[in-house]
Structure formats: C-alpha cells, structure tokens
Short mmCIF file of C-alpha atoms and ligand atoms in Angstrom, two decimals:
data_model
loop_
_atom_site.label_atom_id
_atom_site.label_comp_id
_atom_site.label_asym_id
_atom_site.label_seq_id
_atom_site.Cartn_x
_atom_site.Cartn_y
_atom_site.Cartn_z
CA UNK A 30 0.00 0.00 0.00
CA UNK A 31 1.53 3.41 -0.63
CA UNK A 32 1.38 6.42 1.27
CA UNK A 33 -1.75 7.72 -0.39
CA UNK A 34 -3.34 4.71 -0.45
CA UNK A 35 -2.37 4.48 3.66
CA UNK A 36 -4.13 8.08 4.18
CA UNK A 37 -6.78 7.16 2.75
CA UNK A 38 -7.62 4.19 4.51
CA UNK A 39 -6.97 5.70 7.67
CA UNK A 40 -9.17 8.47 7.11
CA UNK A 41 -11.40 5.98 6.59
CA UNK A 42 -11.27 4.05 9.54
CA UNK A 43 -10.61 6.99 12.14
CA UNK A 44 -14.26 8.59 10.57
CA UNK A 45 -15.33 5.33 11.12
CA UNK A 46 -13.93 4.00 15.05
CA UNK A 47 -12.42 7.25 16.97
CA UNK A 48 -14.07 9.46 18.40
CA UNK A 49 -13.78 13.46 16.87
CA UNK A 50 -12.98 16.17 19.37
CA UNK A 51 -16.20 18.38 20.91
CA UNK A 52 -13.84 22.01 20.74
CA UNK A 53 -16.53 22.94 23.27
CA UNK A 54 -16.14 19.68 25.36
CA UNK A 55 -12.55 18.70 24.71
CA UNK A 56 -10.94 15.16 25.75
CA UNK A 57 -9.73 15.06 29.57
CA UNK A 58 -5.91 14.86 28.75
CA UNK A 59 -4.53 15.33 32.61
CA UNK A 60 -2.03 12.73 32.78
CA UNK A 61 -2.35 13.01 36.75
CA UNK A 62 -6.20 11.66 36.52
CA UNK A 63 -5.59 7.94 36.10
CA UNK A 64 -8.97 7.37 34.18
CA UNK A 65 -7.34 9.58 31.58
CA UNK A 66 -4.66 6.42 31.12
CA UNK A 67 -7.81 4.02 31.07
CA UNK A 68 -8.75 6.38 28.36
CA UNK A 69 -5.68 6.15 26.71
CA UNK A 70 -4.89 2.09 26.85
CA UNK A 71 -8.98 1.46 25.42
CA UNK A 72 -8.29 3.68 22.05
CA UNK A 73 -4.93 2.56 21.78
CA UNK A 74 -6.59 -1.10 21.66
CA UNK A 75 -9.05 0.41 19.33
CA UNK A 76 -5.99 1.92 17.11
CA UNK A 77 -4.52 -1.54 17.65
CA UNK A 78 -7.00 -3.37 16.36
CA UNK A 79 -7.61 -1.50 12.83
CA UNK A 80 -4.47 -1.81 12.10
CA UNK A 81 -3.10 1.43 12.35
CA UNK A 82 -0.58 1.24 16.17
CA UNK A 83 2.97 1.19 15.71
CA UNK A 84 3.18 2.76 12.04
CA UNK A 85 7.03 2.76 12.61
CA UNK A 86 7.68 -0.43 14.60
CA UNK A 87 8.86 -3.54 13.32
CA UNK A 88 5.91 -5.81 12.35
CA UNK A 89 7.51 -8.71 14.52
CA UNK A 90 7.02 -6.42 17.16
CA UNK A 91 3.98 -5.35 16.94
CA UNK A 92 3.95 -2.47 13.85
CA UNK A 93 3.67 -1.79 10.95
CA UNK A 94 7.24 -1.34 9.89
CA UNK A 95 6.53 1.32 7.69
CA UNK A 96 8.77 4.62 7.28
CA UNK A 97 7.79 8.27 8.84
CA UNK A 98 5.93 9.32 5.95
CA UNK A 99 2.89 6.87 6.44
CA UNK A 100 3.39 7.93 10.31
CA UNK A 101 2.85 11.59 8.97
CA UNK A 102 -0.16 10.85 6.86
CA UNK A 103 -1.65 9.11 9.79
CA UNK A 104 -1.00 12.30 12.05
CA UNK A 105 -2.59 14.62 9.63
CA UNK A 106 -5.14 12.59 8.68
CA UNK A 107 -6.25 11.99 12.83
CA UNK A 108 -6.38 15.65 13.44
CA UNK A 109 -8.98 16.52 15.34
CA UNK A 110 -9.91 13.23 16.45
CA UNK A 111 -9.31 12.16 20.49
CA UNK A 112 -6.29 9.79 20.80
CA UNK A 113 -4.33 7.73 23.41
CA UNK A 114 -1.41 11.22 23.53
CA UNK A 115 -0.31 10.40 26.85
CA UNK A 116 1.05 7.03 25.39
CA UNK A 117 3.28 8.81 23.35
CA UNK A 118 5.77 10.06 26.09
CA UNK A 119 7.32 8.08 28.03
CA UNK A 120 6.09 4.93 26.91
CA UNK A 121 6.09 4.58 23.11
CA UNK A 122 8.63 7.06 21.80
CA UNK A 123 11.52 7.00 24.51
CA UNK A 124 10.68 3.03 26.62
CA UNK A 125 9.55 1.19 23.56
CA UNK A 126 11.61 3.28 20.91
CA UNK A 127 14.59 2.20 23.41
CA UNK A 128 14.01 -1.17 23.93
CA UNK A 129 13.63 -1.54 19.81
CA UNK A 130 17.17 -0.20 19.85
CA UNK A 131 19.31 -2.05 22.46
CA UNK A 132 16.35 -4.62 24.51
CA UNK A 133 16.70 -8.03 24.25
CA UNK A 134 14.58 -9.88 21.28
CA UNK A 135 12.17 -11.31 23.81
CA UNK A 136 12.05 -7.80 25.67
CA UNK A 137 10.68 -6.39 22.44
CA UNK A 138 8.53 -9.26 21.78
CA UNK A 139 7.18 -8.66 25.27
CA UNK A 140 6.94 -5.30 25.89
CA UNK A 141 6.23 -3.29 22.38
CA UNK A 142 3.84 -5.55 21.32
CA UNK A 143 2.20 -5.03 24.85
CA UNK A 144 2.17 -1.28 24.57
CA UNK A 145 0.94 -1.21 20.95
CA UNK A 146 -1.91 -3.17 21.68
CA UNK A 147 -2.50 -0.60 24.45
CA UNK A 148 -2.08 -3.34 27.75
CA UNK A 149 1.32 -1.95 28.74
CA UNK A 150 2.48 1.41 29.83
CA UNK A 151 6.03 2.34 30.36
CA UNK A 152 7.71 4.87 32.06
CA UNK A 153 11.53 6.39 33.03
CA UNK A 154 13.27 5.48 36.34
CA UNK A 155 16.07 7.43 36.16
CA UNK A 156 16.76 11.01 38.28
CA UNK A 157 17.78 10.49 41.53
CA UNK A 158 17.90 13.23 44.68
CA UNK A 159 21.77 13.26 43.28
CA UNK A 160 21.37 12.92 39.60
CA UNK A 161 19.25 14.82 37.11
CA UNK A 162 21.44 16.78 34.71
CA UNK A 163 24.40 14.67 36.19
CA UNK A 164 22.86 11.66 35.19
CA UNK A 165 25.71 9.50 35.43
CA UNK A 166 25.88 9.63 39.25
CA UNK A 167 22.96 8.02 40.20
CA UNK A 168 23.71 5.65 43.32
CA UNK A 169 20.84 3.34 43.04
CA UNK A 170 22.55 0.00 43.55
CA UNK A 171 22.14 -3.73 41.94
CA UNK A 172 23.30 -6.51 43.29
CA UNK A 173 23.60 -9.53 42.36
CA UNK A 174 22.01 -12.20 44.61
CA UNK A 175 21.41 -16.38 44.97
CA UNK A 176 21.24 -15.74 40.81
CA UNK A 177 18.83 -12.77 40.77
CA UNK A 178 19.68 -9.11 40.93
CA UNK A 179 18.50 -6.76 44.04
CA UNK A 180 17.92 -3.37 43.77
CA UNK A 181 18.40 -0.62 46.27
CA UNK A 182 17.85 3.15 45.68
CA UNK A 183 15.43 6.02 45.03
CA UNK A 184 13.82 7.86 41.79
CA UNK A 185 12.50 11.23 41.50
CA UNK A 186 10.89 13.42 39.14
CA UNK A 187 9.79 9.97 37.05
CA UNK A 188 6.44 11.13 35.24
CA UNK A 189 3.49 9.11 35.78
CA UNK A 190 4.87 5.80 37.62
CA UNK A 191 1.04 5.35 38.71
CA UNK A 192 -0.43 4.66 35.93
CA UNK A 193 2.58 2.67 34.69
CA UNK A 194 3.47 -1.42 34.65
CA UNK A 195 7.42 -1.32 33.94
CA UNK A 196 9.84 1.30 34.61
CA UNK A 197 13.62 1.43 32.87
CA UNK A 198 15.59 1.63 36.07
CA UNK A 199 19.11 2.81 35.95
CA UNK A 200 21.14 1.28 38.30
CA UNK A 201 25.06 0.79 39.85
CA UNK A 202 26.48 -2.03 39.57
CA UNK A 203 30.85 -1.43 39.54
CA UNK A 204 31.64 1.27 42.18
CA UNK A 205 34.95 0.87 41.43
CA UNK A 206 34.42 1.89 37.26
CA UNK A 207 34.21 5.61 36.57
CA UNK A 208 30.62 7.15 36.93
CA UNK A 209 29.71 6.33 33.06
CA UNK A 210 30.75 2.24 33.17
CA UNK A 211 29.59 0.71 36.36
CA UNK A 212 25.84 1.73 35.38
CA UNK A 213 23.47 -1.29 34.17
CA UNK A 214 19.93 -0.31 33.19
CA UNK A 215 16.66 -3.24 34.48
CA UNK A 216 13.53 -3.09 33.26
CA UNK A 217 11.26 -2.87 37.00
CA UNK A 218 8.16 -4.00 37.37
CA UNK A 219 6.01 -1.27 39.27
CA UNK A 220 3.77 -3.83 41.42
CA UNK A 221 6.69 -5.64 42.55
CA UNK A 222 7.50 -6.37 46.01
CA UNK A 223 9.76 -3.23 47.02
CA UNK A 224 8.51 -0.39 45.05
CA UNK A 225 6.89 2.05 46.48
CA UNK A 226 5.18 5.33 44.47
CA UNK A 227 4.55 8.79 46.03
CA UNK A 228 3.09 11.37 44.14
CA UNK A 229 4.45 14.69 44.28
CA UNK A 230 2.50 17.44 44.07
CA UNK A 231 3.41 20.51 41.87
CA UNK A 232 2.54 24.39 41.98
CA UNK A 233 -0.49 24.06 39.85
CA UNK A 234 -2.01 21.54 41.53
CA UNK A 235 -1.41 18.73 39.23
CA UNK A 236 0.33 15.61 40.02
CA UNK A 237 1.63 13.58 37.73
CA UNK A 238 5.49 13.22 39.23
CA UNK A 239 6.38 10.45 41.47
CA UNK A 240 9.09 9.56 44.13
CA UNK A 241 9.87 5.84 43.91
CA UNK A 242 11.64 4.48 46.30
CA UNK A 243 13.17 0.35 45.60
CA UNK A 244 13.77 -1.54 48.45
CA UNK A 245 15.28 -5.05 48.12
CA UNK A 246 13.61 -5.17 44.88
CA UNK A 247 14.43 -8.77 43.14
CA UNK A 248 14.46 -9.10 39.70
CA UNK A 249 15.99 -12.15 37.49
CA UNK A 250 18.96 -11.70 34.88
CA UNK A 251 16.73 -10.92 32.10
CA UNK A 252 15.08 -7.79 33.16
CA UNK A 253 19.08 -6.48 32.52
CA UNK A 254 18.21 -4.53 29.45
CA UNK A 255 21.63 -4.48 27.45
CA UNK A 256 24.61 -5.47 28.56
CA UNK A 257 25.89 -5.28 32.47
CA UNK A 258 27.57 -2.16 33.02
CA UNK A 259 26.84 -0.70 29.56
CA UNK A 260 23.84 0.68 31.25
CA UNK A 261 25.17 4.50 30.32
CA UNK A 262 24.45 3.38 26.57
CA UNK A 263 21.25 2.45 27.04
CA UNK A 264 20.45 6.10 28.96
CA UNK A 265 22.48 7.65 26.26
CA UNK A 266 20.24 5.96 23.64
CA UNK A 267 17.07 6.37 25.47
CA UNK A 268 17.92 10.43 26.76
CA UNK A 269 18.27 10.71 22.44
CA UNK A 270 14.54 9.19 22.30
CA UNK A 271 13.46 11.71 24.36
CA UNK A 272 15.26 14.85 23.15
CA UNK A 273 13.59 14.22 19.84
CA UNK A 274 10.29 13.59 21.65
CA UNK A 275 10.04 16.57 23.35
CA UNK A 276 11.03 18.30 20.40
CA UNK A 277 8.21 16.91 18.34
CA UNK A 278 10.64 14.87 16.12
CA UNK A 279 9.76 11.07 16.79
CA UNK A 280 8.29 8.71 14.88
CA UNK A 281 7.53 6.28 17.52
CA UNK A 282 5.08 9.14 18.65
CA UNK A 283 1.36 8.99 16.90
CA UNK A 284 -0.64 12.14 16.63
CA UNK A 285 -0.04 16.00 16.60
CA UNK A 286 -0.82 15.94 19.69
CA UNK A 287 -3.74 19.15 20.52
CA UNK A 288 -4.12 19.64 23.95
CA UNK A 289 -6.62 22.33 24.12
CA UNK A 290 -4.94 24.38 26.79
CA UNK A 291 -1.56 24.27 25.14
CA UNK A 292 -0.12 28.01 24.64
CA UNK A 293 -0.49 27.64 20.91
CA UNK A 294 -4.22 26.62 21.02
CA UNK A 295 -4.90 29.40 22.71
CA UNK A 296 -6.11 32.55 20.04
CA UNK A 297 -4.23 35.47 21.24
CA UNK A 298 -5.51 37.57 18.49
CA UNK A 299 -8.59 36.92 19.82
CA UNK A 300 -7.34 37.26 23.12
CA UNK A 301 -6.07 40.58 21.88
CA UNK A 302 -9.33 41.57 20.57
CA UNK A 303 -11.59 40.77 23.53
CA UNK A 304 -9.26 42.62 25.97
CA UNK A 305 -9.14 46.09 22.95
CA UNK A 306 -5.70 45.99 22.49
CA UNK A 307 -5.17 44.75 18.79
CA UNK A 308 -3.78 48.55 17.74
CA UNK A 309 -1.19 48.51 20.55
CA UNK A 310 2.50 48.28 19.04
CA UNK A 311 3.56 46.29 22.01
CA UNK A 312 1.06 43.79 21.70
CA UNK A 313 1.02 43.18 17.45
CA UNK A 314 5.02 43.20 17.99
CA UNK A 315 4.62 40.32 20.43
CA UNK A 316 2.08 38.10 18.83
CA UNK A 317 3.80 38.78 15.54
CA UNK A 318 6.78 37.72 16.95
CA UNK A 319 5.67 34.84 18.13
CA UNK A 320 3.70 33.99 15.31
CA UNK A 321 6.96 33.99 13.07
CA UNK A 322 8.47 31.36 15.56
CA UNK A 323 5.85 29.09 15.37
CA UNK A 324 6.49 29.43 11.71
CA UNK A 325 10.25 28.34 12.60
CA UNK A 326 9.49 26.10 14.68
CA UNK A 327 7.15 23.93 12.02
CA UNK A 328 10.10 24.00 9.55
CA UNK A 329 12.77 23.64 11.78
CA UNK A 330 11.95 20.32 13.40
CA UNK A 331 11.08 18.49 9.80
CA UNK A 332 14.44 20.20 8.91
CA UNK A 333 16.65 19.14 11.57
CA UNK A 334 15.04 15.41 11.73
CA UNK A 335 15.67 15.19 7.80
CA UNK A 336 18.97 15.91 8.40
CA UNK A 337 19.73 13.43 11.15
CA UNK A 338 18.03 10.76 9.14
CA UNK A 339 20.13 11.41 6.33
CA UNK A 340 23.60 11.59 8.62
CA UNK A 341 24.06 15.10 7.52
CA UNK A 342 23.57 15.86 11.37
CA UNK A 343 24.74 14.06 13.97
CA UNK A 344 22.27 12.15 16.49
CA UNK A 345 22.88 14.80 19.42
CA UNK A 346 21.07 17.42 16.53
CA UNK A 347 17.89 16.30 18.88
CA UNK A 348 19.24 18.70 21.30
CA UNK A 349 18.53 21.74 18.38
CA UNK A 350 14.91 20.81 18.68
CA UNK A 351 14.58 20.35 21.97
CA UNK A 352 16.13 23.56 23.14
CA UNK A 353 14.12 25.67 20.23
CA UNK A 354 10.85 24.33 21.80
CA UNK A 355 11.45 24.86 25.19
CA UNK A 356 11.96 28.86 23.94
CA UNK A 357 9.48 28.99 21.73
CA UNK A 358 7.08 27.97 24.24
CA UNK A 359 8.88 30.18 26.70
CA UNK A 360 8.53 33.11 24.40
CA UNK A 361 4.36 31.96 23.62
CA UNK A 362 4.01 32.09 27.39
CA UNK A 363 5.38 35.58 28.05
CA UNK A 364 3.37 36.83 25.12
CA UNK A 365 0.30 35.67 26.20
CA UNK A 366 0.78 36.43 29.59
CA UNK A 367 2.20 40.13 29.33
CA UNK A 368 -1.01 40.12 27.11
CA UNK A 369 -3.82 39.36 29.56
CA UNK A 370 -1.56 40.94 31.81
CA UNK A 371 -2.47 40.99 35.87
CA UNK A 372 -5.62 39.02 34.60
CA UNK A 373 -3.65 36.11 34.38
CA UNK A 374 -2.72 36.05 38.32
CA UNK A 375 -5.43 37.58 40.21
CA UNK A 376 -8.22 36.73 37.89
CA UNK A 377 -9.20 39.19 35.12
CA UNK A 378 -12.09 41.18 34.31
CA UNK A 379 -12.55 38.59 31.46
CA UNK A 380 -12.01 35.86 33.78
CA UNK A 381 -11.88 33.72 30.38
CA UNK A 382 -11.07 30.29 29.94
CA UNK A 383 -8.43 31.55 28.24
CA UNK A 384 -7.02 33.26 30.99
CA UNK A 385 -7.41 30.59 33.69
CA UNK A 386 -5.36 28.14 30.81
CA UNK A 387 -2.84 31.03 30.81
CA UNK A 388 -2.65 30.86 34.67
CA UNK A 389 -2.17 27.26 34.61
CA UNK A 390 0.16 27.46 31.53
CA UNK A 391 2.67 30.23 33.50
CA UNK A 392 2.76 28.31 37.27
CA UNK A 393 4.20 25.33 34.58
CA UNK A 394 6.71 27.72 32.62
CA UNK A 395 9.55 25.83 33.60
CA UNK A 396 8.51 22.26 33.03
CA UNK A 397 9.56 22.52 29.13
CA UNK A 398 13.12 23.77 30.25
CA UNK A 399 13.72 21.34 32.57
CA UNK A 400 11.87 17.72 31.27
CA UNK A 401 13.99 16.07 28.81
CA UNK A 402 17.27 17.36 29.82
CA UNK A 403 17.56 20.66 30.68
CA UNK A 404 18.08 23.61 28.13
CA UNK A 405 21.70 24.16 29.83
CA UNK A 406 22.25 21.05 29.19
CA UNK A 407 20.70 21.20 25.77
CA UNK A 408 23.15 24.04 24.83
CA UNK A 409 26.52 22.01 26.37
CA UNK A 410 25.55 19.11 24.45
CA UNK A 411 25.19 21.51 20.84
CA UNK A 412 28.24 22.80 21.52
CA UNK A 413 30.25 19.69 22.18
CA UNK A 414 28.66 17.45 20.27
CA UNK A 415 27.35 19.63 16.96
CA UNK A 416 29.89 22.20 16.84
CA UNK A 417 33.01 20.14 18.32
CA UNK A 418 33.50 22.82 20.59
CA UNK A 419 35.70 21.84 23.86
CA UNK A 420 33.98 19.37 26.32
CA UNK A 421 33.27 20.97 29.84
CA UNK A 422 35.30 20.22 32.75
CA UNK A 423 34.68 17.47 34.95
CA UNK A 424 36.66 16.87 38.24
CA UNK A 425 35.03 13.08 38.17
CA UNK A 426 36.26 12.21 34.58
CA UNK A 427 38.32 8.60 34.94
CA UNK A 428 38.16 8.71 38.62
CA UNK A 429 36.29 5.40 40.10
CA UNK A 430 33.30 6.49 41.06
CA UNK A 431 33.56 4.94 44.83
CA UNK A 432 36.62 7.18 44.83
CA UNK A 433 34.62 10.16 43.64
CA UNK A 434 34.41 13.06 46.39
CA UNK A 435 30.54 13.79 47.05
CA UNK A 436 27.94 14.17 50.19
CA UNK A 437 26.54 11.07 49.91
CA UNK A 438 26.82 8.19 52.35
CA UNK A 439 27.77 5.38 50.49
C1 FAD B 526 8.16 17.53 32.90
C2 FAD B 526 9.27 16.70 33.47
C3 FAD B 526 9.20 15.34 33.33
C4 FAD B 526 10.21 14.54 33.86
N1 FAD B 526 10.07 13.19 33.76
C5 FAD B 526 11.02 12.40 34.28
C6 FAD B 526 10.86 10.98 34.22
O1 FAD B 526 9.84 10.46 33.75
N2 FAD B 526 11.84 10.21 34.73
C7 FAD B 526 12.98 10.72 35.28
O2 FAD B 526 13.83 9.96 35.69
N3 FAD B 526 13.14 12.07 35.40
C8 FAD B 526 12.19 12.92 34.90
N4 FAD B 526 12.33 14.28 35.01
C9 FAD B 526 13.49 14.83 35.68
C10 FAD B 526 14.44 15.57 34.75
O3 FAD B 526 15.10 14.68 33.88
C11 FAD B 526 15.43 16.35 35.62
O4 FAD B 526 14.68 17.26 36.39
C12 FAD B 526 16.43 17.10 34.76
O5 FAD B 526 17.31 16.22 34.12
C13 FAD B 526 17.24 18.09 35.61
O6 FAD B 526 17.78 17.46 36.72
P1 FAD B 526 17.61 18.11 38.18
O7 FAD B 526 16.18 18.42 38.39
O8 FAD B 526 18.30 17.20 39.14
O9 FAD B 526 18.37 19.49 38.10
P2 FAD B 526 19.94 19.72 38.24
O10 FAD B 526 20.67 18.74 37.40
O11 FAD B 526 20.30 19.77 39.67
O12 FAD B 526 20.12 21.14 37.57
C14 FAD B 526 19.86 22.36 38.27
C15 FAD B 526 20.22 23.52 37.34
O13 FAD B 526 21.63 23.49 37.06
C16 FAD B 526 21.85 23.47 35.65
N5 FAD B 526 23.02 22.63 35.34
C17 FAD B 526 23.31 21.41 35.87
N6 FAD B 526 24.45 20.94 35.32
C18 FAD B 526 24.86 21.86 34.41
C19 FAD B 526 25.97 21.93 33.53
N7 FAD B 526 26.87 20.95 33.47
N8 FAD B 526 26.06 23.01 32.73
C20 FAD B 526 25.16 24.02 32.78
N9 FAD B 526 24.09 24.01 33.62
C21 FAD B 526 23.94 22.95 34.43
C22 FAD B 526 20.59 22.85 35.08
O14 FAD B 526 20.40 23.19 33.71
C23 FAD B 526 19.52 23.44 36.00
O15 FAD B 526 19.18 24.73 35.58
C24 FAD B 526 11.33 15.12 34.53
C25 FAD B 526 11.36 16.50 34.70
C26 FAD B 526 10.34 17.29 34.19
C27 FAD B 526 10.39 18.77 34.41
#
C-alpha cells in the first residue's frame, strides 16, 4: 500500500472508530487523573486493532514497519480526532523506541507488542535526589544475589509511575568503574515487592510526578536490558529518544498531539481583541513575533530530523529541537501572559477560559526547560557534540566512582 493509499484508509477508519474532538467539550488529557490512562490504553486497543498502532515499529514487534511518511499521513489525517497522547511520552517514543534499539529480542517481543496493543504502559526510572542533569551519578545500587539481581535506591521526578506497569531503572552495579561504566539499566516491574510510588504534588495543583523508592527489589537476569555495566548506553540511547520527543521529532510518537490548553491553542488575536488591544505596538510586535516562531518552529523540526536521518547531522542534533521548543514555548508564554496581563494572576475582568489556561500554563513555565534534559544542558551538548566545541570540565572524569568526592553516604 503506498502512502496515499495508507491516508486514505486511515481516514477511513478513524471517521469510522475514533471518536472526533467536541472544541466545546474537549478530551480530559490530565495525565495526573488515572482514568485519563484508562482512556488512553482502550483507544490505543481500538488503534490496535484496525491496524493502524505502531506505524514505525517492526511488524515482529507489533507495527507496521513502515517509514515516517505513512506515520505523517496518519497524524494529519487523525487531526482533530481524540487519541491515546499520553502514550506517546514516556512509553512509546523513549521506553519502547529504546528497547527496539538495544532490549533483548524477547524484551521487544514482550513489551512493544504489549504497549501497541495498548495493555502496557512504560515509564523512566532514572533522576535520583543526586542525579538529574548529572545523570551518570545516580547511586541506586544492583546486586547480584542467589542468581537474581536486588535493587536498592530512590527515583525522583519519574512522570506518571502510577499509571505505569514497567519502569527502565538505571542502576550501579561497579563502584569501582568511573561514573559512566559501572551503570546497568533493568527493566522494573512497578507492582513488585519493594517499590513504592509517592506522588508529588506541583505548583499548579497537578500531580503527575512520582518519588519511587526500591527496596530489596528482586528481579531475574533478564530484566538487565543491554549489557551489564553498559547501562550509560542504554540512557544515552534512550535520553536521544526523548530529546527528539520533546522536540516533536519522533516517529515512535502517533498524533499531533492538541491539547486544548496548550499556549499555541490558545487565540491570542482573539485574546487581543476581547481585551481592545489589537492597535497597541507592544502587543502586534509580540504576537507577531511569536507567530513567526511558530512558523520556525514547524520548519525547523522536519528540517533538523531530515537531516539526522540522512547523517548530515549528527544524532545529538535532537538537542537543536529540543532547546528551540522549550523557547518557543517560553517566548508563547510571556506573550500571552504580558497580554492578559495581571488578569492572568489575580483573575481578570474577562475571567476567560483563556485566561485561567494562561494561569495554569505560566505556574508550569519551567517544566519545558527542565523535562527532557535541561536547556543548559541542551546548549553544552550543541556545543560539544554539533559544533566540536571543547567538552566541559569534569573533576570526576576517569576517577572510580567509589573514589569520587561527594555528600553522599555510600
Ligand atoms: C516535565 C518533566 C518530566 C520529567 N520526567 C522524568 C521521568 O519520567 N523520569 C525521570 O527519571 N526524570 C524525569 N524528570 C526529571 C528531569 O530529567 C530532571 O529534572 C532534569 O534532568 C534536571 O535534573 P535536576 O532536576 O536534578 O536538576 P539539576 O541537574 O540539579 O540542575 C539544576 C540547574 O543546574 C543546571 N546545570 C546542571 N548541570 C549543568 C551543567 N553541566 N552546565 C550548565 N548548567 C547545568 C541545570 O540546567 C539546571 O538549571 C522530569 C522533569 C520534568 C520537568
């Protein structure tokens, strides 16, 4: 079937099986509200079941082993319609896209077929108290036991662990290797004996991040997912899923995904209008502005991921993406907000929905600068990685890691 041929037939069955968005009753997509990932796992069975989940995965996996451009038809094409987003990130486009790179054949078997047909969710056990940015430090310990490995450690920050079933763990195994090669990465199940899951509540209310804490968790040689202490490769490939996911550039992701409050669903023209302010220069020089980035923005990230497929950019490109979406959204939110102005905080005279999105959309500013790597650390790795520029210093570099001077107690 060729690509037309594909677009048709999924416009087709989507007019046919999923449900279209009600703009003045949009889909629930809170990832904190776990009937939201009920939601997500029935039409992902649905999307499963005609055919059309895993456009990019390998068929013995699950997919439909077909390149991006029948994934792009299907995204255009399902515009407009509700679909299972929250899937899309962690699970499908960093867990799954990882375990398709460097999981064992009967991981992939397992576990992307699972998720496809919407009975598996995956998410990220990795940051640690001591290691976000830093990565490479985290102290969680394995240990290998009577045959089995036992884990020993805490995870923060790790995104909906509730309403997951396995979570890629990165783990210590050699103290005595430098902080890069004594890492091995498991694949955890969440309702084992051992793990516990906190929620953590953030400034807007919402609460989708978890603490997880692992104690004597047992798991048998072939959770390992690669090889034992090549566990930095596997974050390394998995932290280049997720740069390109969170800048809109993977194919493992299905969808454009339109969540109503996002700051570009939100008309600030019309914003503009309903608060009398079209003719001021400040406010056409912001929207305008703004405007041209989204422009950017759509042509940089088919651009860049071109590119990369091609080899004309290197892998760590994904960090160019990223770090343009984290500003453009930046830039969208101090628009909109220096636009509705005190409004925005106190509640406005137009008390719109609008405004109360805007609210919600400025207490979570930070979250696009921060999740995914950070955009420091998106700039460090563009310099040393795209431009070749010197790598930063590290006192650590080489030393063994047990030998590594730090605050912690092990
Ligand atoms: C929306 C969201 C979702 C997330 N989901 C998950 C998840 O599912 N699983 C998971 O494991 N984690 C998750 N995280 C955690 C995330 O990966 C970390 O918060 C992030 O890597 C930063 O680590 P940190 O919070 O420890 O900050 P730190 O690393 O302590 O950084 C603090 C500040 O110092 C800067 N900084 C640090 N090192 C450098 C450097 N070398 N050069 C320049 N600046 C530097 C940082 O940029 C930052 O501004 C999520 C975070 C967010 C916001």
């Amino acid at each position: 079937m060729d690509v037309q041929e594909f677009r048709a037939a999924a416009r087709a069955w989507l007019a046919a099986n999923m449900p279209r968005v009600d703009p003045d009753n949009p889909p629930n997509y809170q990832i904190d509200d776990t009937a939201v990932w009920q939601r997500s796992r029935e039409l992902q069975r649905r999307i499963h079941d005609g055919g059309f989940a895993g456009i990019c995965f390998p068929a013995e996996y699950g997919g439909l082993g077909l390149t991006r451009e029948y994934q792009r038809s299907f995204d255009d094409e399902s515009a407009g319609y509700e679909l299972p987003y929250p899937l899309n990130v962690p699970s499908l486009a960093i867990c799954c896209a990882t375990l398709l790179d460097v999981g064992s054949e009967a991981q992939k078997r397992e576990h992307i077929s699972a998720a496809l047909r919407g009975e598996e969710i995956l998410c990220q056990l990795l940051s640690e108290p001591g290691a976000g940015s830093d990565l490479a430090s985290v102290t969680t310990r394995a240990e290998l036991k009577d045959g089995n490995w036992v884990i020993n450690g805490a995870k923060i920050w790790s995104t909906a662990v509730f309403a997951a079933d396995y979570g890629l763990c990165l783990t210590r195994t050699d103290w005595t290797e430098p902080k890069h090669q004594g890492l091995t990465m498991f694949l955890v199940k969440i309702d084992a004996p051992g793990v516990t899951v906190r929620r953590i509540v953030d400034i807007n209310g919402h609460a989708e991040f978890c603490e997880v804490f692992l104690d004597n968790v047992v798991l048998s040689p072939d959770a390992m997912v690669g090889e034992l202490n090549n566990g930095w490769t596997v974050a390394s490939t998995q932290l280049g899923h997720e740069r390109r996911a969170m800048g809109g550039g993977s194919e493992f992701a299905s969808g454009v995904e339109e969540f109503p409050d996002s700051n570009r669903n939100i008309d600030l023209v019309a914003l503009a209008r309903a608060l009398g302010t079209t003719a001021d220069p400040a406010t056409r020089a912001g929207i305008g502005r703004l405007y041209a980035r989204w422009a950017v923005h759509d042509t940089l990230i088919p651009h860049v991921m071109g590119r990369m497929a091609t080899g004309e950019l290197p892998a760590a490109s994904a960090s160019l993406i990223r770090l343009f979406v984290a500003e453009t959204e930046h830039l969208a939110n101090d628009v909109a907000v220096g636009l509705a102005g005190p409004g925005v905080v106190v509640g406005g005279a137009h008390d719109s929905a609008e405004e109360r999105a805007l609210a919600h959309n400025l207490l979570a500013r930070q979250i696009i600068s921060i999740g995914g790597g950070t955009t420091e650390m998106a700039r460090n790795v563009i310099s040393e990685r795209v431009l070749n520029m010197p790598r930063e210093f590290a006192a650590d570099r080489g030393v063994p890691f047990n030998e590594v001077r730090s605050n912690r107690s092990s």
